[in-house]
Short mmCIF file of C-alpha atoms and ligand atoms in Angstrom, two decimals:
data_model
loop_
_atom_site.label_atom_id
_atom_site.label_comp_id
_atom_site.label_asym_id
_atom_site.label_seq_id
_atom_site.Cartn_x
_atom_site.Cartn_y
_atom_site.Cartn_z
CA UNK A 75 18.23 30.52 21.95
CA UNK A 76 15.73 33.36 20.46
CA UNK A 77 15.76 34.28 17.07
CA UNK A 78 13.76 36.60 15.27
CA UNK A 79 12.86 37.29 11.96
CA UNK A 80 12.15 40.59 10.85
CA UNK A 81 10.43 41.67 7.86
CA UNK A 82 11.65 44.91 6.22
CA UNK A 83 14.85 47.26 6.54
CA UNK A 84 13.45 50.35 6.17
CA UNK A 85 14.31 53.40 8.23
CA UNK A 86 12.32 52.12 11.49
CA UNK A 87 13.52 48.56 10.56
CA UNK A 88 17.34 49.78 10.63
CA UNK A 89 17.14 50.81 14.50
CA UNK A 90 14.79 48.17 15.60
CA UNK A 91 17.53 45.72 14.24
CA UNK A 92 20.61 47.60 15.66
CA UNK A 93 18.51 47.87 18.78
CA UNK A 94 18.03 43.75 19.10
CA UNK A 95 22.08 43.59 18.03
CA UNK A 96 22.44 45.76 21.29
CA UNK A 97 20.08 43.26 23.22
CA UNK A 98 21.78 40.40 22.19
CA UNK A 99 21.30 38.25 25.43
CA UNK A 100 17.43 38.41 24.56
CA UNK A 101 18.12 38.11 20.48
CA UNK A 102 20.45 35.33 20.17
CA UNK A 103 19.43 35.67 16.65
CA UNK A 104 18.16 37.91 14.17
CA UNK A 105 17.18 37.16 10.38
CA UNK A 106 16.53 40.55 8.20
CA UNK A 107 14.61 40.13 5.44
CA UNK A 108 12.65 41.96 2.32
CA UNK A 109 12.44 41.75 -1.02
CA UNK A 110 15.92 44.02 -1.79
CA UNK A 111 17.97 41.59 -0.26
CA UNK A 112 20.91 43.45 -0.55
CA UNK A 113 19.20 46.39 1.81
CA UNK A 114 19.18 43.88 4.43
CA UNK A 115 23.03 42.33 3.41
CA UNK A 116 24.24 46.08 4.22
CA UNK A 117 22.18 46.44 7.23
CA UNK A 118 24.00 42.98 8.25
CA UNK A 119 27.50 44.26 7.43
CA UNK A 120 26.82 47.59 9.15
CA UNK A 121 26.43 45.06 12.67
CA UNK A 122 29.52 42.63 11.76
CA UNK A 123 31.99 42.84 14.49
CA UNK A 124 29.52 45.19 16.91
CA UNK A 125 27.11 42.47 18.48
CA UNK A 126 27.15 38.41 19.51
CA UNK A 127 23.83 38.04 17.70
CA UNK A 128 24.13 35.83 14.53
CA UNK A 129 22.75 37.94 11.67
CA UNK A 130 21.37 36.56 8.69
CA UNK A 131 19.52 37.54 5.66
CA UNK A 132 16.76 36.10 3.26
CA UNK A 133 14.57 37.52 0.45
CA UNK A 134 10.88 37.12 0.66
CA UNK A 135 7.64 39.42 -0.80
CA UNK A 136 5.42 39.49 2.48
CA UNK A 137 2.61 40.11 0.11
CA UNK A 138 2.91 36.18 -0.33
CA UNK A 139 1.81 33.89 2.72
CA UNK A 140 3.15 30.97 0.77
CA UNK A 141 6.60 32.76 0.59
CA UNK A 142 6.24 33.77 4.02
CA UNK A 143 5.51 30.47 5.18
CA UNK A 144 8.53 28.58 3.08
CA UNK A 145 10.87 31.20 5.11
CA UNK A 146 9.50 31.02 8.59
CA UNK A 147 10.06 26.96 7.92
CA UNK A 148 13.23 27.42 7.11
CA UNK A 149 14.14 30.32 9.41
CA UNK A 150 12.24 28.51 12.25
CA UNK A 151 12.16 31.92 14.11
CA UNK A 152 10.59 32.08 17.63
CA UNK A 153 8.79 35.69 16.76
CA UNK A 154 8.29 37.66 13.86
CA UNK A 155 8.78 41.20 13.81
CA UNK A 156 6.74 43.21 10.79
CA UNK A 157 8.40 46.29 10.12
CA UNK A 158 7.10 46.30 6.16
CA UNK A 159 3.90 48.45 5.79
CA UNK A 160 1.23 48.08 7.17
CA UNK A 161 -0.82 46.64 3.85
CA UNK A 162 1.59 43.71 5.03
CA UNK A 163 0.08 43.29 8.38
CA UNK A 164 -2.51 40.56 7.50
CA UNK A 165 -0.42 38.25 5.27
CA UNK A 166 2.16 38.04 7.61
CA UNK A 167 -0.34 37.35 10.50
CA UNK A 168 -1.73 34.54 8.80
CA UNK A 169 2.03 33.24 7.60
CA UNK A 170 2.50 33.19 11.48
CA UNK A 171 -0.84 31.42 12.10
CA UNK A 172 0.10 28.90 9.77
CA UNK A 173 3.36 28.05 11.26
CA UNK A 174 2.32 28.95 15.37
CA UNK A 175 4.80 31.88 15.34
CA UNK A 176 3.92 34.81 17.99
CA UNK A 177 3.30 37.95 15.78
CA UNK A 178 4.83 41.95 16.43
CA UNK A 179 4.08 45.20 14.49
CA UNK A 180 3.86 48.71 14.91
CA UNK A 181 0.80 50.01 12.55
CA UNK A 182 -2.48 48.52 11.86
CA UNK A 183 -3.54 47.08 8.84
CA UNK A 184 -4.66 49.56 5.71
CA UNK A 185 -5.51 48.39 2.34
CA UNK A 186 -3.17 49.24 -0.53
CA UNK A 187 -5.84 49.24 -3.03
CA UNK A 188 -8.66 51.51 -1.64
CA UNK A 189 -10.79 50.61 -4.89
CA UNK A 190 -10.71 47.18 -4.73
CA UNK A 191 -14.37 46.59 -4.21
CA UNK A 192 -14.50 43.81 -1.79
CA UNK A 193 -12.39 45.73 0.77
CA UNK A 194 -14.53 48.71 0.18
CA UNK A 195 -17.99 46.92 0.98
CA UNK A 196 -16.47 45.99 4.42
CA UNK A 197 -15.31 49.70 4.96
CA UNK A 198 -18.42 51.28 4.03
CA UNK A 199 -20.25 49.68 6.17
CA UNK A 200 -17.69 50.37 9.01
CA UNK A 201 -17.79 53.64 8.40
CA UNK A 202 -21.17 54.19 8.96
CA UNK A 203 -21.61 51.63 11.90
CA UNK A 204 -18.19 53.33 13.63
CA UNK A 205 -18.37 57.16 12.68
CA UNK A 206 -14.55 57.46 11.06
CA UNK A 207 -13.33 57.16 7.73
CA UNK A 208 -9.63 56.63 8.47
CA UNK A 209 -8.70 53.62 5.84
CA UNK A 210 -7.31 52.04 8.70
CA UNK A 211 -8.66 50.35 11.81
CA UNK A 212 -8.50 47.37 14.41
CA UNK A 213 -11.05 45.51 12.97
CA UNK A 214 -9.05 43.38 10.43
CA UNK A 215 -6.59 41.95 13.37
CA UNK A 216 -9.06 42.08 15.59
CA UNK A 217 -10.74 39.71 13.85
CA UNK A 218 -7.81 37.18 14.35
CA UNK A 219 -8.19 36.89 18.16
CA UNK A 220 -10.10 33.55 18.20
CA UNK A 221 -7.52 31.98 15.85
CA UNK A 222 -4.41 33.42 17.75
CA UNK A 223 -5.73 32.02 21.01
CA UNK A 224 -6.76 28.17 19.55
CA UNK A 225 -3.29 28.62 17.83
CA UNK A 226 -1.19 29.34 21.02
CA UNK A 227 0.34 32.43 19.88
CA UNK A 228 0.85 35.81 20.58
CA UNK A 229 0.24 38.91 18.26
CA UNK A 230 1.19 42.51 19.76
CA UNK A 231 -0.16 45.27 17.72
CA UNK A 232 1.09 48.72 17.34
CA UNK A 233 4.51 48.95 19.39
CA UNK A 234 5.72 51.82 17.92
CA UNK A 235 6.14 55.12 19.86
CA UNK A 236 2.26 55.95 18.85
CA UNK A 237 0.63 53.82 19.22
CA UNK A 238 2.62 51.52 21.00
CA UNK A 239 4.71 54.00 23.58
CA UNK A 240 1.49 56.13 24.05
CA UNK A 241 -0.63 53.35 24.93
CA UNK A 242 2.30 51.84 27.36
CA UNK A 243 2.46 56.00 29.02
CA UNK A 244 -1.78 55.23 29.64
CA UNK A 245 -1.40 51.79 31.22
CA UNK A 246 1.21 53.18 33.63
CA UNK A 247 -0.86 55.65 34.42
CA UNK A 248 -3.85 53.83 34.91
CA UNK A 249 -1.87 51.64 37.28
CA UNK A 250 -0.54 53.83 39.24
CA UNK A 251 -1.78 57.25 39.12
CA UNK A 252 -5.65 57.70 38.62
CA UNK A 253 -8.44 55.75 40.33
CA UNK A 254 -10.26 56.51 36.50
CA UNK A 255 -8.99 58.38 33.56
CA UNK A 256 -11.45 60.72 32.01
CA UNK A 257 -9.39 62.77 29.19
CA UNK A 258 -6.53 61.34 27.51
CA UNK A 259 -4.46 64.00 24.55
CA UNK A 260 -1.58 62.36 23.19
CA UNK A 261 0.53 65.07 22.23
CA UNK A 262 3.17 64.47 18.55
CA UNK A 263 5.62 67.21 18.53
CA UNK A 264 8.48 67.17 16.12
CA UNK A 265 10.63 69.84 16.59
CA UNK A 266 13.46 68.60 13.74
CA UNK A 267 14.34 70.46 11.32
CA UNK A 268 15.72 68.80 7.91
CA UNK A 269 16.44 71.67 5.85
CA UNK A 270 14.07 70.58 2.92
CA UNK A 271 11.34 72.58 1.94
CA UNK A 272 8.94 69.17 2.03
CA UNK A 273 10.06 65.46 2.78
CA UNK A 274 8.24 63.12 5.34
CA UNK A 275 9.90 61.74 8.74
CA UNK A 276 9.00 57.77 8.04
CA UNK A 277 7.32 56.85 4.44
CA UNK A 278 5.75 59.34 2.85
CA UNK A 279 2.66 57.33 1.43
CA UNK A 280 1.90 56.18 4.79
CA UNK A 281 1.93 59.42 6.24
CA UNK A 282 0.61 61.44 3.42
CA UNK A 283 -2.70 59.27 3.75
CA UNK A 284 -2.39 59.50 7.45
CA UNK A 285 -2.64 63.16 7.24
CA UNK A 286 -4.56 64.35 4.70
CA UNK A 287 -7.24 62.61 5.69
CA UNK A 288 -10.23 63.70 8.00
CA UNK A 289 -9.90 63.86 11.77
CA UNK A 290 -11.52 61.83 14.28
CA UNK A 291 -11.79 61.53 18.25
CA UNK A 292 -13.44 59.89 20.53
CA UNK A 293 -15.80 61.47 23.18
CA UNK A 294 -18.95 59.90 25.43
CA UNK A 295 -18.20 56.74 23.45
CA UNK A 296 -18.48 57.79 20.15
CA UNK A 297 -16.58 59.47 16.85
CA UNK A 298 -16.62 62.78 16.13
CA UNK A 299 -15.18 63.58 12.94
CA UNK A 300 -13.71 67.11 11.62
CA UNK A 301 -12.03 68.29 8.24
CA UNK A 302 -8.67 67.28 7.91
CA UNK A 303 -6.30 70.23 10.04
CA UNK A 304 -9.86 71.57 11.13
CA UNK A 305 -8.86 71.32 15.00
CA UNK A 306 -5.95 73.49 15.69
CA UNK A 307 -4.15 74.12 19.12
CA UNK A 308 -0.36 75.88 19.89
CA UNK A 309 1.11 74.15 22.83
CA UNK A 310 4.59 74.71 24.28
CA UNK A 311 6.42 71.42 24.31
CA UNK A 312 9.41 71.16 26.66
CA UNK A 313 12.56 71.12 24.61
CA UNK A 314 11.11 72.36 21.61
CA UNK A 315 9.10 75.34 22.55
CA UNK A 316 5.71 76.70 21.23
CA UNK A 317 4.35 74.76 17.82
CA UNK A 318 1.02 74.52 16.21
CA UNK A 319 -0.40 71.27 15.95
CA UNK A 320 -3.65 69.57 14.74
CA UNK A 321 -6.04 66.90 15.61
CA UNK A 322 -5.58 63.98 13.36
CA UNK A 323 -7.56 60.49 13.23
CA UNK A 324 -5.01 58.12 15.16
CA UNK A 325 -5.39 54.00 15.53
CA UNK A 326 -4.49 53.74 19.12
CA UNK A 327 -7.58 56.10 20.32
CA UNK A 328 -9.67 52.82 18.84
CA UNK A 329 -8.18 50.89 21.32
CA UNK A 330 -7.45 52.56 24.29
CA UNK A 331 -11.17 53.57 24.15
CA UNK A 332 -12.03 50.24 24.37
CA UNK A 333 -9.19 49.25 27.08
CA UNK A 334 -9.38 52.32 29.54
CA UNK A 335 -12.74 51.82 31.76
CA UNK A 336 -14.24 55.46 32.37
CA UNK A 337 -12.39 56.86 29.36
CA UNK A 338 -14.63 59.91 27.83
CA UNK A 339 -12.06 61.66 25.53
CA UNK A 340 -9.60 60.91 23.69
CA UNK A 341 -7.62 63.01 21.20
CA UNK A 342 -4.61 62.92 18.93
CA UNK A 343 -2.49 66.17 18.39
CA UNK A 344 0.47 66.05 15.59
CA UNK A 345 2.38 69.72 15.46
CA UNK A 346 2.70 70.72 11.63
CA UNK A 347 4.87 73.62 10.43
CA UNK A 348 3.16 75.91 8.09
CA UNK A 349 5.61 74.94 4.72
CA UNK A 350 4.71 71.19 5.03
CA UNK A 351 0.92 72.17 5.33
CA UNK A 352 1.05 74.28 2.37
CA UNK A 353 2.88 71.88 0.36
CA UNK A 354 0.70 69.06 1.34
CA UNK A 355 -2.33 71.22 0.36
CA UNK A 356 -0.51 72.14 -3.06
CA UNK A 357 0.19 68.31 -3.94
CA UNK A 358 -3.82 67.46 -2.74
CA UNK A 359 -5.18 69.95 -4.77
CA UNK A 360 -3.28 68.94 -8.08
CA UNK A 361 -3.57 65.00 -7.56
CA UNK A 362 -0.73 64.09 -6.15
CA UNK A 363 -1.75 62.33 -3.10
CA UNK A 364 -4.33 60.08 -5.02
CA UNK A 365 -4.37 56.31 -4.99
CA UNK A 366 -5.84 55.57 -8.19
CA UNK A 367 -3.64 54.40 -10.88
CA UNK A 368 -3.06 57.09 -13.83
CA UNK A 369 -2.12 56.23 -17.73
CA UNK A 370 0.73 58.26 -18.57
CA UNK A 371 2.44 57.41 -21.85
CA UNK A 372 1.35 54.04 -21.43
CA UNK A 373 2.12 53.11 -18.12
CA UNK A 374 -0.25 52.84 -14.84
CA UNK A 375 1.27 54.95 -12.22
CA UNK A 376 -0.41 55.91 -8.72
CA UNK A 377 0.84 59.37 -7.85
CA UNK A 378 1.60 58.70 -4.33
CA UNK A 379 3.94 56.52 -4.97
CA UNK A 380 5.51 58.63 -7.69
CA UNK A 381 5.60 61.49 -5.34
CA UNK A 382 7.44 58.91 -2.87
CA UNK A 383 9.94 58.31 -5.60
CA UNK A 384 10.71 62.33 -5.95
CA UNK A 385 10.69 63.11 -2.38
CA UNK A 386 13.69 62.22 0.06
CA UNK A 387 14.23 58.99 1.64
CA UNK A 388 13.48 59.16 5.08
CA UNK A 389 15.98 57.21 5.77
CA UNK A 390 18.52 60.14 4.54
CA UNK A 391 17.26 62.78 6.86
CA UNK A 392 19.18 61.24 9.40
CA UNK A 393 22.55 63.54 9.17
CA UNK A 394 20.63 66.56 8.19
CA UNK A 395 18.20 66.80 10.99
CA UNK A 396 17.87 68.91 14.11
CA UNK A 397 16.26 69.54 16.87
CA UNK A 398 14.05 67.29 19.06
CA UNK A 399 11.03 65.44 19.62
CA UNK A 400 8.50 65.26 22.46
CA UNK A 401 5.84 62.70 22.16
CA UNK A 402 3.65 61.86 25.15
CA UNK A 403 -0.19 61.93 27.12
CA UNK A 404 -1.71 64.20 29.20
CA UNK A 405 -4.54 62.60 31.23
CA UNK A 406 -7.20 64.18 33.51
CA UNK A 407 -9.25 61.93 36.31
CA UNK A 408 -9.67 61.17 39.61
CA UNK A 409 -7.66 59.71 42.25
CA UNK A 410 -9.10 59.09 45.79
CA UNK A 411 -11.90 61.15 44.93
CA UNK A 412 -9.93 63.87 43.97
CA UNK A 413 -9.21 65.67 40.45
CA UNK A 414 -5.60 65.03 38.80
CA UNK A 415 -3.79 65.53 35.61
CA UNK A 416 -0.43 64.20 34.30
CA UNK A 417 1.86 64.52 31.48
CA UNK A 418 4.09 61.49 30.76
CA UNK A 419 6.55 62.49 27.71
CA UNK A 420 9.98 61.66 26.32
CA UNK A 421 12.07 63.80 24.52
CA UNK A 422 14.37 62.79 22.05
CA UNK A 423 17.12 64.52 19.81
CA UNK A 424 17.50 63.90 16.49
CA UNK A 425 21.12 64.33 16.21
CA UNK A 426 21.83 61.87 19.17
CA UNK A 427 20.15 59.06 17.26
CA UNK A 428 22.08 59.69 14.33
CA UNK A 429 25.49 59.46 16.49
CA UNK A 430 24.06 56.55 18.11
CA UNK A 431 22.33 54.39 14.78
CA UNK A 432 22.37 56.57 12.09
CA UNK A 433 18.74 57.51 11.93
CA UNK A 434 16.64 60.92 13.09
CA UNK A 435 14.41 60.34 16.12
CA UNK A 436 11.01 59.37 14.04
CA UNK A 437 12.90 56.16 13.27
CA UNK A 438 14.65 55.93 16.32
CA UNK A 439 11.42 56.41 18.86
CA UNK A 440 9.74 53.57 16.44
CA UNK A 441 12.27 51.54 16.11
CA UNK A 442 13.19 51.17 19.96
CA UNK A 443 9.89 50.57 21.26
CA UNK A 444 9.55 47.84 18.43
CA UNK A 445 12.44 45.85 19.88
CA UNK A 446 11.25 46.18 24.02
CA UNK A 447 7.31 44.92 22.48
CA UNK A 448 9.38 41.59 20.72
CA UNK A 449 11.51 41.62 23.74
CA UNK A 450 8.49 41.32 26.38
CA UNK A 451 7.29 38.83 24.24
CA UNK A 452 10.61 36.42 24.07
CA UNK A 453 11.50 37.35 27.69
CA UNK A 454 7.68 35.57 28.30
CA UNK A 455 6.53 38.83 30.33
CA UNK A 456 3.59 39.54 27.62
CA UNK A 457 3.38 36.13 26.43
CA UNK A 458 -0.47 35.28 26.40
CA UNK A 459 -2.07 33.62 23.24
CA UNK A 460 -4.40 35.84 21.56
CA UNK A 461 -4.34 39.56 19.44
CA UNK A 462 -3.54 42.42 21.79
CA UNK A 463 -2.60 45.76 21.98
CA UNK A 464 0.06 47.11 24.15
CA UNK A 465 -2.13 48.83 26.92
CA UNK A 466 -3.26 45.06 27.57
CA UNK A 467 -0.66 44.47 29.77
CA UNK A 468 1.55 45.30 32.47
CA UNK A 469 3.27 48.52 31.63
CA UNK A 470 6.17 48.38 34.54
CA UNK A 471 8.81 45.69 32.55
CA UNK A 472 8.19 47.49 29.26
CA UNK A 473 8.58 51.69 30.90
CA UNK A 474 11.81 50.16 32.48
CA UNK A 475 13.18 48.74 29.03
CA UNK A 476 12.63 52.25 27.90
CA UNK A 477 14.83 54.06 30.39
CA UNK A 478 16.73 51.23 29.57
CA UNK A 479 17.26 51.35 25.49
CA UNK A 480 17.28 55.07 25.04
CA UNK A 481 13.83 56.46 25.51
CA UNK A 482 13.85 57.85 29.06
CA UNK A 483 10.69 59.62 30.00
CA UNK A 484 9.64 62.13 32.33
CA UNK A 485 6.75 62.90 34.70
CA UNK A 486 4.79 66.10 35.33
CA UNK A 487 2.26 67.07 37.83
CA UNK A 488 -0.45 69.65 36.61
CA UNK A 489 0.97 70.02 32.88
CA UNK A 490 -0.89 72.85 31.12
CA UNK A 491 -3.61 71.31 29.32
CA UNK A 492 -5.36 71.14 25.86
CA UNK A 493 -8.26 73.65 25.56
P1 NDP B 631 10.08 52.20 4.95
O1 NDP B 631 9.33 52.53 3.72
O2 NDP B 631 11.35 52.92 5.26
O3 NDP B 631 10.42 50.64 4.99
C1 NDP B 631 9.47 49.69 4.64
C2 NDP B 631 10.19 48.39 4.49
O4 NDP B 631 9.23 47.40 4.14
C3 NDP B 631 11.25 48.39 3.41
O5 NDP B 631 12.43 47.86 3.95
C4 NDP B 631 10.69 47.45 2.34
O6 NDP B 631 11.77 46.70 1.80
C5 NDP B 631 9.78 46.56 3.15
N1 NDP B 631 8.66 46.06 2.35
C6 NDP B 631 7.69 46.77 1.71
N2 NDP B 631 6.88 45.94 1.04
C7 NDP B 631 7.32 44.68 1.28
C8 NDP B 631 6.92 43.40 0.86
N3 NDP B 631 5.87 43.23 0.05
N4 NDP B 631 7.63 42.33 1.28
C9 NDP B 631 8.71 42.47 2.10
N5 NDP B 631 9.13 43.66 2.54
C10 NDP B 631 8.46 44.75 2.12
O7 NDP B 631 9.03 52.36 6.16
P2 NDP B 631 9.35 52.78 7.65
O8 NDP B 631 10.52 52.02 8.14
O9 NDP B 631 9.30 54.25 7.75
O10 NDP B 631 8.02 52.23 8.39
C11 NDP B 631 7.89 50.87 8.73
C12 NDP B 631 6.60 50.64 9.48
O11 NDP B 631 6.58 51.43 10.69
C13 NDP B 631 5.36 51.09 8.71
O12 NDP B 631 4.34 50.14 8.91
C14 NDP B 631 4.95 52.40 9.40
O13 NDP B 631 3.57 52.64 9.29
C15 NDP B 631 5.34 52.08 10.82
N6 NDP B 631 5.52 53.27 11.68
C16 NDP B 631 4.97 53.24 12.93
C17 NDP B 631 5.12 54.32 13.78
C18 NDP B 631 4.63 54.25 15.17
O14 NDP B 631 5.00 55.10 15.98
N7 NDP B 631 3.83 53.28 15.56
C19 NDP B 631 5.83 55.54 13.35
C20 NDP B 631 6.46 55.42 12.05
C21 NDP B 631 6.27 54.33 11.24
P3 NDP B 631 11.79 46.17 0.26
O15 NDP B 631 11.35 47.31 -0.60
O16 NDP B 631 13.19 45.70 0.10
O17 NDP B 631 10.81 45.02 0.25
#
């Protein structure tokens, strides 16, 4: 019997959850829990009478290890799946060291606090020994490997789409399409439309700080980093048709350019539409995205997560959102001496997630690929003790699973490529 426990119900925790109800015969079990337990109560009712799973449902603060550790005792899970934030990551990896549980996520761990002072030390210095100031990197889990591996236990990192699916595309094609890769651009397109002048596709502090912040890739084994937006390219993505899009700092280039042997570029593209740039720019320039807790009439609030509070849920875009999305790699590099290049893509619709799980695709191409990383895990086809990211193993079982679960994906010889 398998039973996992997954921490959070948010918008990618909703699919991932209605994903493992689907794939009961691998998740015999499935305990929801955050610290609204009745978000995770309605999440369970939504499933009643649709799956075999059992479905239960707990509170816990995953900022806690000692609550943590009280509910993995008493949930006795064989996995846990972190679907909270990613400030989460590190408590819940050492709640799952404690106990020998194997350990899933889909983001790497950032620092809620950017002034605390002992975190900032530490990044500092990173930043000048590594060349990127993203607030988030490897290094933190990374630094778990020994412990995982004396432990027994298995932590995935990053199985979302990207990273997670991304990474998966570059294995596969290291495997069994290029003697070496030389150029990897992983190409984010959304093509949804919402309707709203300004609202975020998964949550918006997270993203915000993803985006506004400077831009980073990798190239003859180093960083080179640019002004936020300050790379821009217009590709034409099939099923969605021509859209800007900009090079962005992304955590999987950290680790793929440490996985992928003759690697000597790798870039990140996300496409932007011109309202959510200028809004974003607006909201910047007036202190809106800041961090720092503000006095106002005699309570501390950070303005990020005010401006989450005012902005829509992404969880309610769901009904309101079409269009599709087409997330994937183009690689360049040799096979048998000769000069190839590949796209591997999927495209998804918005509107058929939402008739299938009630969530747009941002959720929906998370969510998925969050269940087939647990599942490779339970199923004891990526079960190795140790920290690793998905491009560590064998990509076949997992590219199957994603035919499989709703994320088909698609091939192409001599794409067009990124100037
Ligand atoms: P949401 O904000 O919708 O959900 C976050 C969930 O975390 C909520 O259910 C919240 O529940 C729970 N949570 C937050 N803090 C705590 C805590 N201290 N203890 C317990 N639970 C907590 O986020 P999303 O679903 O949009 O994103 C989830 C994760 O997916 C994030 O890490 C995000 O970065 C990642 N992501 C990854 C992508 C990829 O492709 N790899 C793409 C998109 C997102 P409650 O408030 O009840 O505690």
């Amino acid at each position: 019997m398998n039973k996992v426990l997954v921490i959070g119900c948010g918008g990618v925790a909703g699919v991932a959850i209605q994903k493992c109800a689907q794939n009961a015969e691998v998740f015999n079990e499935i305990c929801i829990a955050s610290r609204t337990v009745s978000k995770c109560d309605a999440l369970k009712q939504k499933l009643e009478g649709k799956t075999t799973a059992k479905i239960t449902t707990a509170q816990v603060d995953a900022d806690n290890v000692d609550e943590l550790v009280k509910l993995i005792h008493e949930v006795k899970p064989d996995i846990v799946l972190n679907l909270a934030l990613p400030y989460q990551d590190l408590t819940i990896m050492d709640a799952c060291l404690k106990t020998k549980v194997d350990y899933v996520d889909t983001a790497n761990y950032e620092c809620e606090d950017t002034n605390d002072p002992e975190w900032r030390a530490i990044y500092e210095k990173r930043c000048k020994e590594k060349g990127f100031t993203a607030y988030f990197d490897y290094s933190w889990q990374w630094a778990y490997r020994e412990r995982f591996e004396q432990a027994g236990i298995t932590a995935l990192l990053g199985t979302g789409f990207d990273p997670g699916v991304t990474s998966v595309f570059t294995a596969y094609a290291q495997k069994h399409f290029f003697d070496e890769i030389h150029t990897i651009d992983i190409l984010d397109c959304n093509g949804g439309d919402h309707g709203y002048p300004f609202a975020t596709n998964f949550n918006p502090e997270i993203n915000l700080r993803e985006v506004s912040a400077n831009g980073s890739y990798w190239e003859n084994g180093h960083w080179v980093e640019t002004k936020p937006m300050e790379i821009h390219r217009t590709y034409n993505f099939d099923g969605v048709g021509e859209k800007d899009m900009y090079l962005l700092h992304h955590e999987e280039i950290e680790s793929l350019a440490q996985n992928i042997p003759h690697v000597k570029r790798i870039r990140f593209f996300m496409t932007f539409g011109q309202s959510y740039l200028t809004h974003m720019k607006c909201l910047e320039n007036v202190g809106m995205l800041g961090t720092e807790p503000v006095e106002f009439e005699g309570h501390e609030i950070v303005p990020i997560q005010f401006l989450r509070r005012l902005l829509p849920d992404p969880a309610s875009l769901g009904p309101r959102t079409v269009g599709k999305t087409n997330i994937g790699c183009i690689f360049t590099g040799i096979k048998d001496g000769k000069m190839r290049t590949l796209y591997i893509y999927n495209v998804c619709d918005h509107q058929e997630c939402y008739k299938e799980v009630g969530s747009q695709a941002i959720s929906y191409t998370t969510g998925v690929p969050a269940m087939i990383g647990t599942a490779m895990i339970l199923q004891g086809l990526w079960k190795r003790p140790g920290v690793f990211t998905v491009e560590e193993f064998d990509p076949d079982p997992y590219m199957e699973a994603l035919n499989k679960w709703g994320l088909p994906w698609k091939i192409e010889e001599n794409p067009v490529l990124v100037p």
